[in-house]
Amino acid sequence: MALEHAILVSLSEQPASGLELTRRFDRSIGFFWSATHQQIYRVLARMERDAWVHARTVAQHGRADKKVYAVTPAGGRELARWIGSPMAGDPFRSEVAVRLRGASYGDRSAVLAEVRGLRAEHATRLAHYELLEKRDFPDPAALSGHDLDVYLVLRGGIRLERFWVGWLTEYLDAHGPYDGSDHGADA
Amino acid sequence: MALEHAILVSLSEQPASGLELTRRFDRSIGFFWSATHQQIYRVLARMERDAWVHARTVAQHGRADKKVYAVTPAGGRELARWIGSPMAGDPFRSEVAVRLRGASYGDRSAVLAEVRGLRAEHATRLAHYELLEKRDFPDPAALSGHDLDVYLVLRGGIRLERFWVGWLTEYLDAHGPYDGSDHGADA
DNA sequence: ACCACCTATGCAACTCGTTGCACAGAGTGG
DNA sequence: CCACTCTGTGCAACGAGTTGCATAGGTGGT
């Protein structure tokens, strides 16, 4: 549904091959949209068929040739059309929430341990994002246009990680009359 | 992947028919997991085949018969197993984020209008959740067990809606040198 | 009597996404 | 030279989820 458009955004920022796109989807774009390389290749093929992108084969130093994709005018029009189309809120689908709600039907202490691990992961990611923010956007007030958009999406990632850390902490506090530190391994 | 387990949680709380489950997935459970009735019927059939649930046909007043499903011991064991299995963080996949990042390739003012509408929706939902919190959980400190879990998941919904309202507000503030109020209709 | 609508269940076809595997060229180490 | 690994591209099969439609009984309006 939207992978095509995520790819159009990414290729508009900078043309890339399938594998390069895959790496982006494991990094910056991947903060809010993930995709495997197979899916990307398949969608790229369809987009090329529809003339939304155009491939240019590039011979490389020692490696295999790569096909570098760039957005065509038709692709740009499609992206602009989609950007302006009505926006639906993202459906929130959380396996974690299902588990938390069902915790009393399983091993509560195991769930608490998992939640501690999960909170640690989110805290790590949050720290990483905050580092990126400081490093890449020292003066947010000076930003505008696409740079500002990139910054604001990073801000969204930061806010989201804070949501997770906050919620999981509330969960642990409510269920654990223990202290916040771990007597065990994780966290 | 997890719809089976979401259904197990819901049926553990209270047995239900396919349509009743569908309504739950449009309400409380649906805050963090959505499913259409077709999908629910299909998964229920598979779960019955695997003996995770057992159906009892119930004749009704005037309406058509319904099949009320309840969790079997085997289903309870499966749920307990899943609850205790390693928990992966929920992948965050946001079409909204893709649009915000790509806004400069389309009509910026249209995006801003959409974002204002979206923020209004999230604010409405937040108010609704906060009402539920006050009405159903006047004394959270007294909760324990499954009731506490239900409350904490609602708290997650509240925190998530606050995330959305906060982020979208930051986006609008950064892009709109206008005031926060709307000269138009939404917001 | 007829039509429209509601509850309740379900099938079929399709899209989206994941997983596992394949293949080809090129560099690296034994 | 052979096996291994890395990059780069791709197919096939499957599972998850959505959309559209079908059916069957009951209820209420005209």
CSV table of C-alpha atoms (C1' of nucleotides) in Angstrom, one decimal:
chain,number,residue,atom,x,y,z
A,1,MET,CA,0.0,0.0,0.0
A,2,ALA,CA,2.6,2.5,1.0
A,3,LEU,CA,5.9,0.8,0.4
A,4,GLU,CA,5.8,2.2,-3.2
A,5,HIS,CA,5.5,5.7,-1.8
A,6,ALA,CA,8.2,5.1,0.9
A,7,ILE,CA,10.5,4.1,-1.9
A,8,LEU,CA,9.5,7.1,-4.0
A,9,VAL,CA,10.4,9.4,-1.0
A,10,SER,CA,13.7,7.7,-0.5
A,11,LEU,CA,14.6,7.7,-4.2
A,12,SER,CA,13.6,11.4,-4.4
A,13,GLU,CA,16.1,12.1,-1.7
A,14,GLN,CA,18.8,10.2,-3.5
A,15,PRO,CA,18.7,7.5,-6.3
A,16,ALA,CA,19.8,4.1,-5.2
A,17,SER,CA,20.0,0.4,-6.1
A,18,GLY,CA,17.8,-2.3,-4.6
A,19,LEU,CA,20.4,-3.3,-2.0
A,20,GLU,CA,21.2,0.3,-1.1
A,21,LEU,CA,17.5,0.9,-0.6
A,22,THR,CA,17.3,-2.2,1.6
A,23,ARG,CA,20.1,-0.8,3.8
A,24,ARG,CA,18.2,2.5,4.1
A,25,PHE,CA,15.2,0.6,5.2
A,26,ASP,CA,17.3,-0.9,7.9
A,27,ARG,CA,18.4,2.6,9.0
A,28,SER,CA,16.8,6.0,8.7
A,29,ILE,CA,13.7,5.2,6.7
A,30,GLY,CA,13.4,1.9,8.7
A,31,PHE,CA,12.7,3.9,11.8
A,32,PHE,CA,9.1,4.1,10.6
A,33,TRP,CA,8.9,1.6,7.7
A,34,SER,CA,10.6,-1.7,7.3
A,35,ALA,CA,10.9,-3.9,4.3
A,36,THR,CA,13.0,-6.9,3.2
A,37,HIS,CA,15.1,-6.9,0.1
A,38,GLN,CA,12.9,-9.4,-1.7
A,39,GLN,CA,9.9,-7.2,-1.2
A,40,ILE,CA,11.8,-4.1,-2.3
A,41,TYR,CA,13.0,-5.9,-5.5
A,42,ARG,CA,9.5,-7.0,-6.3
A,43,VAL,CA,8.0,-3.6,-5.8
A,44,LEU,CA,10.8,-1.9,-7.7
A,45,ALA,CA,10.1,-4.2,-10.7
A,46,ARG,CA,6.5,-3.2,-10.6
A,47,MET,CA,7.3,0.4,-10.3
A,48,GLU,CA,9.7,0.2,-13.2
A,49,ARG,CA,7.0,-1.5,-15.3
A,50,ASP,CA,4.6,1.4,-14.4
A,51,ALA,CA,7.4,3.9,-15.3
A,52,TRP,CA,7.4,5.4,-11.8
A,53,VAL,CA,11.2,4.8,-11.6
A,54,HIS,CA,13.9,4.3,-14.2
A,55,ALA,CA,16.8,2.0,-13.8
A,56,ARG,CA,20.4,2.7,-15.0
A,57,THR,CA,22.8,-0.3,-14.9
A,58,VAL,CA,26.1,0.8,-13.3
A,59,ALA,CA,29.3,-1.3,-13.6
A,60,GLN,CA,31.3,-1.3,-10.5
A,61,HIS,CA,35.0,-1.6,-9.5
A,62,GLY,CA,35.2,-5.2,-8.7
A,63,ARG,CA,31.6,-6.0,-7.6
A,64,ALA,CA,28.6,-7.1,-9.6
A,65,ASP,CA,26.8,-4.6,-11.6
A,66,LYS,CA,24.0,-2.7,-9.9
A,67,LYS,CA,20.8,-1.2,-11.2
A,68,VAL,CA,20.4,2.4,-9.8
A,69,TYR,CA,16.9,3.6,-9.7
A,70,ALA,CA,15.7,7.2,-10.0
A,71,VAL,CA,12.2,8.7,-9.9
A,72,THR,CA,10.7,9.6,-13.2
A,73,PRO,CA,8.4,12.6,-13.8
A,74,ALA,CA,5.4,10.2,-13.7
A,75,GLY,CA,6.7,8.8,-10.4
A,76,GLY,CA,7.1,12.3,-9.0
A,77,ARG,CA,3.5,13.1,-10.0
A,78,GLU,CA,2.3,9.9,-8.3
A,79,LEU,CA,4.2,10.8,-5.1
A,80,ALA,CA,2.7,14.3,-5.1
A,81,ARG,CA,-0.7,12.9,-5.7
A,82,TRP,CA,-0.3,10.5,-2.8
A,83,ILE,CA,1.1,13.1,-0.4
A,84,GLY,CA,-1.9,15.3,-1.0
A,85,SER,CA,-4.5,12.5,-0.7
A,86,PRO,CA,-6.5,12.0,2.5
A,87,MET,CA,-4.4,10.7,5.4
A,88,ALA,CA,-5.8,7.9,7.7
A,89,GLY,CA,-4.3,7.5,11.1
A,90,ASP,CA,-1.9,4.6,11.4
A,91,PRO,CA,-3.6,1.5,12.9
A,92,PHE,CA,-1.9,0.6,16.2
A,93,ARG,CA,-1.2,-3.1,16.3
A,94,SER,CA,0.7,-4.2,19.3
A,95,GLU,CA,1.6,-7.7,20.1
A,96,VAL,CA,3.2,-6.5,23.2
A,97,ALA,CA,-0.1,-5.0,24.4
A,98,VAL,CA,-1.8,-8.3,23.8
A,99,ARG,CA,0.7,-10.0,25.9
A,100,LEU,CA,0.5,-7.5,28.7
A,101,ARG,CA,-3.2,-7.8,28.8
A,102,GLY,CA,-3.0,-11.6,28.8
A,103,ALA,CA,-0.1,-11.8,31.3
A,104,SER,CA,-2.3,-13.3,34.0
A,105,TYR,CA,-3.0,-16.3,31.9
A,106,GLY,CA,0.7,-17.2,31.8
A,107,ASP,CA,3.9,-16.8,33.8
A,108,ARG,CA,3.8,-13.3,35.2
A,109,SER,CA,7.5,-13.2,36.3
A,110,ALA,CA,8.6,-14.3,32.8
A,111,VAL,CA,6.5,-11.5,31.3
A,112,LEU,CA,8.1,-9.0,33.7
A,113,ALA,CA,11.6,-10.2,32.7
A,114,GLU,CA,10.7,-9.8,29.0
A,115,VAL,CA,9.3,-6.3,29.6
A,116,ARG,CA,12.5,-5.3,31.4
A,117,GLY,CA,14.5,-6.5,28.3
A,118,LEU,CA,12.2,-4.7,26.0
A,119,ARG,CA,12.4,-1.5,28.0
A,120,ALA,CA,16.2,-1.7,27.8
A,121,GLU,CA,16.0,-2.0,24.0
A,122,HIS,CA,13.8,1.0,23.7
A,123,ALA,CA,16.0,3.0,26.1
A,124,THR,CA,19.0,2.1,23.9
A,125,ARG,CA,17.3,3.1,20.7
A,126,LEU,CA,16.1,6.4,22.4
A,127,ALA,CA,19.7,7.2,23.3
A,128,HIS,CA,20.8,6.5,19.8
A,129,TYR,CA,18.1,8.8,18.3
A,130,GLU,CA,19.0,11.5,20.7
A,131,LEU,CA,22.6,11.2,19.6
A,132,LEU,CA,21.6,11.6,16.0
A,133,GLU,CA,19.5,14.6,16.9
A,134,LYS,CA,22.4,16.4,18.6
A,135,ARG,CA,24.9,15.4,15.9
A,136,ASP,CA,22.9,16.1,12.8
A,137,PHE,CA,20.6,18.9,13.9
A,138,PRO,CA,22.5,21.2,16.3
A,139,ASP,CA,20.3,24.1,15.3
A,140,PRO,CA,16.7,23.0,14.5
A,141,ALA,CA,15.4,26.5,14.4
A,142,ALA,CA,17.4,27.1,11.3
A,143,LEU,CA,15.9,24.2,9.3
A,144,SER,CA,13.3,24.4,6.6
A,145,GLY,CA,11.9,22.4,3.7
A,146,HIS,CA,12.9,18.8,3.5
A,147,ASP,CA,15.6,19.1,6.1
A,148,LEU,CA,13.0,20.2,8.6
A,149,ASP,CA,10.8,17.3,7.7
A,150,VAL,CA,13.6,14.8,8.2
A,151,TYR,CA,14.3,16.4,11.6
A,152,LEU,CA,10.6,16.3,12.6
A,153,VAL,CA,10.3,12.6,11.7
A,154,LEU,CA,13.4,11.9,13.9
A,155,ARG,CA,11.6,13.9,16.7
A,156,GLY,CA,8.7,11.5,16.2
A,157,GLY,CA,11.0,8.5,16.7
A,158,ILE,CA,12.3,10.1,19.9
A,159,ARG,CA,8.8,10.7,21.2
A,160,LEU,CA,7.8,7.2,20.3
A,161,GLU,CA,10.7,5.6,22.1
A,162,ARG,CA,9.9,7.8,25.1
A,163,PHE,CA,6.3,6.5,25.0
A,164,TRP,CA,7.6,3.0,25.1
A,165,VAL,CA,10.1,3.5,27.9
A,166,GLY,CA,7.4,5.5,29.9
A,167,TRP,CA,4.7,2.9,29.4
A,168,LEU,CA,6.8,-0.1,30.2
A,169,THR,CA,8.2,1.6,33.2
A,170,GLU,CA,4.7,2.3,34.4
A,171,TYR,CA,3.9,-1.3,33.9
A,172,LEU,CA,6.9,-2.5,35.8
A,173,ASP,CA,6.2,-0.1,38.6
A,174,ALA,CA,2.6,-1.2,38.9
A,175,HIS,CA,3.5,-4.9,38.9
A,176,GLY,CA,6.8,-4.9,40.6
A,177,PRO,CA,6.8,-3.8,44.2
A,178,TYR,CA,10.6,-4.3,43.8
A,179,ASP,CA,13.0,-1.6,43.0
A,180,GLY,CA,13.7,-0.6,39.4
A,181,SER,CA,17.1,-2.3,39.2
A,182,ASP,CA,17.5,-5.9,38.2
A,183,HIS,CA,18.6,-8.7,40.5
A,184,GLY,CA,19.2,-10.7,37.4
A,185,ALA,CA,20.8,-10.2,34.0
A,186,ASP,CA,18.7,-8.1,31.7
A,187,ALA,CA,17.4,-4.5,32.0
B,1,MET,CA,0.8,-14.7,14.1
B,2,ALA,CA,-0.8,-13.1,17.1
B,3,LEU,CA,-4.4,-12.9,16.2
B,4,GLU,CA,-4.9,-16.4,17.5
B,5,HIS,CA,-3.5,-15.3,20.8
B,6,ALA,CA,-5.4,-12.1,20.9
B,7,ILE,CA,-8.5,-14.2,20.5
B,8,LEU,CA,-7.4,-16.6,23.2
B,9,VAL,CA,-6.9,-13.7,25.6
B,10,SER,CA,-10.4,-12.3,24.8
B,11,LEU,CA,-12.1,-15.6,25.1
B,12,SER,CA,-10.3,-16.3,28.4
B,13,GLU,CA,-11.8,-13.1,29.7
B,14,GLN,CA,-15.3,-14.1,28.4
B,15,PRO,CA,-16.5,-16.7,25.9
B,16,ALA,CA,-18.1,-15.2,22.8
B,17,SER,CA,-19.3,-15.9,19.3
B,18,GLY,CA,-17.6,-14.8,16.1
B,19,LEU,CA,-19.6,-11.6,15.8
B,20,GLU,CA,-19.3,-10.7,19.5
B,21,LEU,CA,-15.6,-11.1,19.1
B,22,THR,CA,-15.6,-8.9,16.1
B,23,ARG,CA,-17.4,-6.2,18.1
B,24,ARG,CA,-14.8,-6.5,20.9
B,25,PHE,CA,-12.1,-6.0,18.3
B,26,ASP,CA,-13.8,-2.8,17.3
B,27,ARG,CA,-13.7,-1.7,20.9
B,28,SER,CA,-11.5,-2.5,23.9
B,29,ILE,CA,-9.2,-5.1,22.3
B,30,GLY,CA,-9.3,-3.1,19.1
B,31,PHE,CA,-7.3,-0.3,20.8
B,32,PHE,CA,-4.3,-2.4,20.1
B,33,TRP,CA,-5.4,-5.1,17.7
B,34,SER,CA,-7.9,-4.9,14.9
B,35,ALA,CA,-9.4,-7.7,12.8
B,36,THR,CA,-12.3,-8.0,10.4
B,37,HIS,CA,-15.0,-10.6,11.0
B,38,GLN,CA,-13.9,-12.8,8.1
B,39,GLN,CA,-10.5,-13.1,9.5
B,40,ILE,CA,-11.9,-13.9,12.9
B,41,TYR,CA,-14.2,-16.6,11.5
B,42,ARG,CA,-11.3,-18.1,9.6
B,43,VAL,CA,-8.9,-18.2,12.5
B,44,LEU,CA,-11.7,-19.5,14.8
B,45,ALA,CA,-12.3,-22.4,12.5
B,46,ARG,CA,-8.6,-23.2,12.5
B,47,MET,CA,-8.4,-22.9,16.3
B,48,GLU,CA,-11.4,-25.2,16.6
B,49,ARG,CA,-9.7,-27.7,14.3
B,50,ASP,CA,-6.6,-27.5,16.5
B,51,ALA,CA,-8.8,-27.9,19.6
B,52,TRP,CA,-7.7,-24.6,21.1
B,53,VAL,CA,-11.3,-23.5,21.4
B,54,HIS,CA,-14.6,-25.4,21.6
B,55,ALA,CA,-17.8,-24.2,20.1
B,56,ARG,CA,-21.3,-24.6,21.6
B,57,THR,CA,-24.2,-23.7,19.4
B,58,VAL,CA,-26.7,-21.5,21.2
B,59,ALA,CA,-30.3,-21.0,19.9
B,60,GLN,CA,-31.5,-17.4,20.4
B,61,HIS,CA,-34.8,-15.6,20.9
B,62,GLY,CA,-35.5,-14.6,17.4
B,63,ARG,CA,-32.1,-14.3,15.8
B,64,ALA,CA,-30.1,-16.9,14.0
B,65,ASP,CA,-28.2,-19.5,16.1
B,66,LYS,CA,-24.7,-18.5,17.2
B,67,LYS,CA,-21.7,-20.5,18.0
B,68,VAL,CA,-20.2,-19.5,21.3
B,69,TYR,CA,-16.5,-20.3,21.6
B,70,ALA,CA,-14.7,-21.0,24.8
B,71,VAL,CA,-11.0,-21.8,25.4
B,72,THR,CA,-10.1,-25.5,25.9
B,73,PRO,CA,-7.4,-26.7,28.3
B,74,ALA,CA,-5.1,-27.1,25.2
B,75,GLY,CA,-5.9,-23.5,24.2
B,76,GLY,CA,-5.0,-22.3,27.7
B,77,ARG,CA,-1.7,-24.2,27.6
B,78,GLU,CA,-0.9,-22.6,24.2
B,79,LEU,CA,-1.8,-19.2,25.5
B,80,ALA,CA,0.4,-19.7,28.6
B,81,ARG,CA,3.3,-20.9,26.3
B,82,TRP,CA,3.0,-17.9,24.1
B,83,ILE,CA,2.8,-15.4,27.0
B,84,GLY,CA,6.1,-16.8,28.3
B,85,SER,CA,7.9,-16.9,24.9
B,86,PRO,CA,10.4,-14.3,24.0
B,87,MET,CA,8.8,-10.9,23.2
B,88,ALA,CA,10.0,-8.9,20.2
B,89,GLY,CA,9.3,-5.2,20.1
B,90,ASP,CA,6.5,-4.1,17.9
B,91,PRO,CA,7.7,-2.9,14.5
B,92,PHE,CA,6.6,0.7,14.1
B,93,ARG,CA,5.2,1.1,10.6
B,94,SER,CA,3.8,4.6,10.0
B,95,GLU,CA,2.3,5.7,6.8
B,96,VAL,CA,1.9,9.1,8.4
B,97,ALA,CA,5.6,9.4,9.0
B,98,VAL,CA,6.4,8.5,5.4
B,99,ARG,CA,4.1,11.4,4.3
B,100,LEU,CA,5.5,13.9,6.7
B,101,ARG,CA,9.0,13.0,5.5
B,102,GLY,CA,7.9,13.4,1.9
B,103,ALA,CA,5.8,16.5,2.3
B,104,SER,CA,8.2,18.7,0.4
B,105,TYR,CA,7.5,16.6,-2.7
B,106,GLY,CA,3.8,17.4,-2.7
B,107,ASP,CA,1.4,20.1,-1.5
B,108,ARG,CA,2.6,21.3,1.8
B,109,SER,CA,-0.5,23.1,2.8
B,110,ALA,CA,-2.6,20.1,2.1
B,111,VAL,CA,-0.4,18.0,4.3
B,112,LEU,CA,-0.8,20.6,7.1
B,113,ALA,CA,-4.5,20.5,6.8
B,114,GLU,CA,-4.5,16.7,7.0
B,115,VAL,CA,-2.2,16.8,10.0
B,116,ARG,CA,-4.6,19.2,11.8
B,117,GLY,CA,-7.5,16.8,11.1
B,118,LEU,CA,-5.4,13.8,12.3
B,119,ARG,CA,-4.4,15.6,15.5
B,120,ALA,CA,-8.1,16.4,16.2
B,121,GLU,CA,-8.9,12.7,15.8
B,122,HIS,CA,-6.2,11.7,18.2
B,123,ALA,CA,-7.2,14.4,20.7
B,124,THR,CA,-10.8,13.0,20.6
B,125,ARG,CA,-9.7,9.5,21.1
B,126,LEU,CA,-7.4,10.6,24.0
B,127,ALA,CA,-10.4,12.4,25.7
B,128,HIS,CA,-12.4,9.2,25.3
B,129,TYR,CA,-9.7,7.0,26.8
B,130,GLU,CA,-9.3,9.4,29.7
B,131,LEU,CA,-13.1,9.2,30.3
B,132,LEU,CA,-12.9,5.4,30.4
B,133,GLU,CA,-10.0,5.6,32.8
B,134,LYS,CA,-11.9,7.9,35.2
B,135,ARG,CA,-15.1,5.9,34.9
B,136,ASP,CA,-13.8,2.4,35.1
B,137,PHE,CA,-10.7,2.7,37.2
B,138,PRO,CA,-11.4,5.4,39.9
B,139,ASP,CA,-8.9,3.7,42.2
B,140,PRO,CA,-6.0,2.2,40.2
B,141,ALA,CA,-3.9,1.6,43.3
B,142,ALA,CA,-6.4,-1.0,44.5
B,143,LEU,CA,-6.1,-3.1,41.3
B,144,SER,CA,-4.3,-6.4,40.9
B,145,GLY,CA,-4.1,-9.4,38.6
B,146,HIS,CA,-6.0,-9.2,35.3
B,147,ASP,CA,-7.9,-6.0,36.2
B,148,LEU,CA,-4.6,-4.3,36.7
B,149,ASP,CA,-3.4,-5.5,33.3
B,150,VAL,CA,-6.5,-4.2,31.6
B,151,TYR,CA,-5.9,-0.8,33.3
B,152,LEU,CA,-2.3,-0.7,32.3
B,153,VAL,CA,-3.1,-1.4,28.6
B,154,LEU,CA,-5.6,1.4,28.7
B,155,ARG,CA,-2.8,3.6,30.2
B,156,GLY,CA,-0.7,2.6,27.1
B,157,GLY,CA,-3.5,3.7,24.8
B,158,ILE,CA,-3.6,7.1,26.7
B,159,ARG,CA,0.2,7.5,26.5
B,160,LEU,CA,0.1,6.6,22.8
B,161,GLU,CA,-2.6,9.2,22.0
B,162,ARG,CA,-0.5,11.7,23.9
B,163,PHE,CA,2.4,10.8,21.8
B,164,TRP,CA,0.5,11.4,18.6
B,165,VAL,CA,-1.0,14.7,19.8
B,166,GLY,CA,2.4,15.9,21.0
B,167,TRP,CA,4.2,14.9,17.8
B,168,LEU,CA,1.7,16.3,15.4
B,169,THR,CA,1.6,19.5,17.4
B,170,GLU,CA,5.3,19.8,17.2
B,171,TYR,CA,5.1,19.3,13.5
B,172,LEU,CA,2.4,22.0,13.1
B,173,ASP,CA,4.3,24.4,15.3
B,174,ALA,CA,7.5,23.9,13.3
B,175,HIS,CA,5.8,24.3,9.9
B,176,GLY,CA,3.1,26.8,10.7
B,177,PRO,CA,4.3,30.3,11.7
B,178,TYR,CA,0.6,30.8,12.3
B,179,ASP,CA,-1.1,30.5,15.6
B,180,GLY,CA,-2.3,27.1,17.0
B,181,SER,CA,-6.0,27.9,16.3
B,182,ASP,CA,-7.6,27.2,13.0
B,183,HIS,CA,-9.0,29.8,10.7
B,184,GLY,CA,-10.9,26.9,9.1
B,185,ALA,CA,-12.9,24.0,10.3
B,186,ASP,CA,-10.9,21.2,11.7
B,187,ALA,CA,-8.3,21.1,14.5
C,1,DA,C1',-47.0,-9.7,0.5
C,2,DC,C1',-43.0,-7.3,-0.3
C,3,DC,C1',-38.8,-4.9,0.6
C,4,DA,C1',-35.3,-3.3,3.4
C,5,DC,C1',-32.5,-4.1,7.2
C,6,DC,C1',-30.1,-6.7,11.1
C,7,DT,C1',-27.7,-10.7,13.0
C,8,DA,C1',-24.8,-14.4,12.1
C,9,DT,C1',-21.8,-17.2,9.5
C,10,DG,C1',-19.0,-18.1,5.8
C,11,DC,C1',-16.4,-18.5,0.8
C,12,DA,C1',-13.3,-16.7,-2.9
C,13,DA,C1',-10.0,-13.8,-4.7
C,14,DC,C1',-6.7,-10.7,-4.0
C,15,DT,C1',-2.8,-7.9,-2.0
C,16,DC,C1',0.9,-7.5,1.2
C,17,DG,C1',4.7,-9.2,3.5
C,18,DT,C1',7.9,-13.0,5.1
C,19,DT,C1',10.9,-17.0,4.6
C,20,DG,C1',13.8,-20.0,2.2
C,21,DC,C1',16.4,-20.8,-1.5
C,22,DA,C1',19.1,-19.9,-5.9
C,23,DC,C1',22.5,-17.9,-8.9
C,24,DA,C1',26.2,-15.1,-10.6
C,25,DG,C1',30.6,-12.5,-10.3
C,26,DA,C1',34.5,-11.2,-7.6
C,27,DG,C1',37.7,-11.1,-3.7
C,28,DT,C1',40.1,-13.9,0.2
C,29,DG,C1',42.6,-17.7,2.5
C,30,DG,C1',44.4,-22.2,2.8
D,1,DC,C1',42.6,-24.6,-7.3
D,2,DC,C1',39.0,-24.9,-4.1
D,3,DA,C1',36.1,-23.5,-0.6
D,4,DC,C1',34.3,-19.5,1.5
D,5,DT,C1',32.3,-15.1,1.8
D,6,DC,C1',30.4,-10.7,0.2
D,7,DT,C1',27.5,-8.0,-3.0
D,8,DG,C1',23.7,-7.9,-5.9
D,9,DT,C1',19.6,-9.7,-7.9
D,10,DG,C1',15.8,-12.6,-8.1
D,11,DC,C1',12.1,-16.8,-7.8
D,12,DA,C1',8.7,-19.7,-5.3
D,13,DA,C1',5.8,-20.7,-1.7
D,14,DC,C1',3.5,-19.5,2.1
D,15,DG,C1',0.8,-16.9,5.7
D,16,DA,C1',-1.6,-12.9,7.1
D,17,DG,C1',-5.0,-9.5,6.2
D,18,DT,C1',-8.6,-7.0,3.2
D,19,DT,C1',-12.5,-6.7,0.1
D,20,DG,C1',-16.4,-8.3,-2.1
D,21,DC,C1',-20.0,-11.3,-2.2
D,22,DA,C1',-23.3,-15.1,-0.5
D,23,DT,C1',-26.6,-17.1,2.4
D,24,DA,C1',-30.2,-17.8,5.8
D,25,DG,C1',-33.5,-16.5,9.3
D,26,DG,C1',-36.0,-12.8,11.7
D,27,DT,C1',-38.0,-8.0,12.3
D,28,DG,C1',-40.4,-3.9,11.0
D,29,DG,C1',-42.5,-0.7,7.7
D,30,DT,C1',-45.7,0.3,3.9
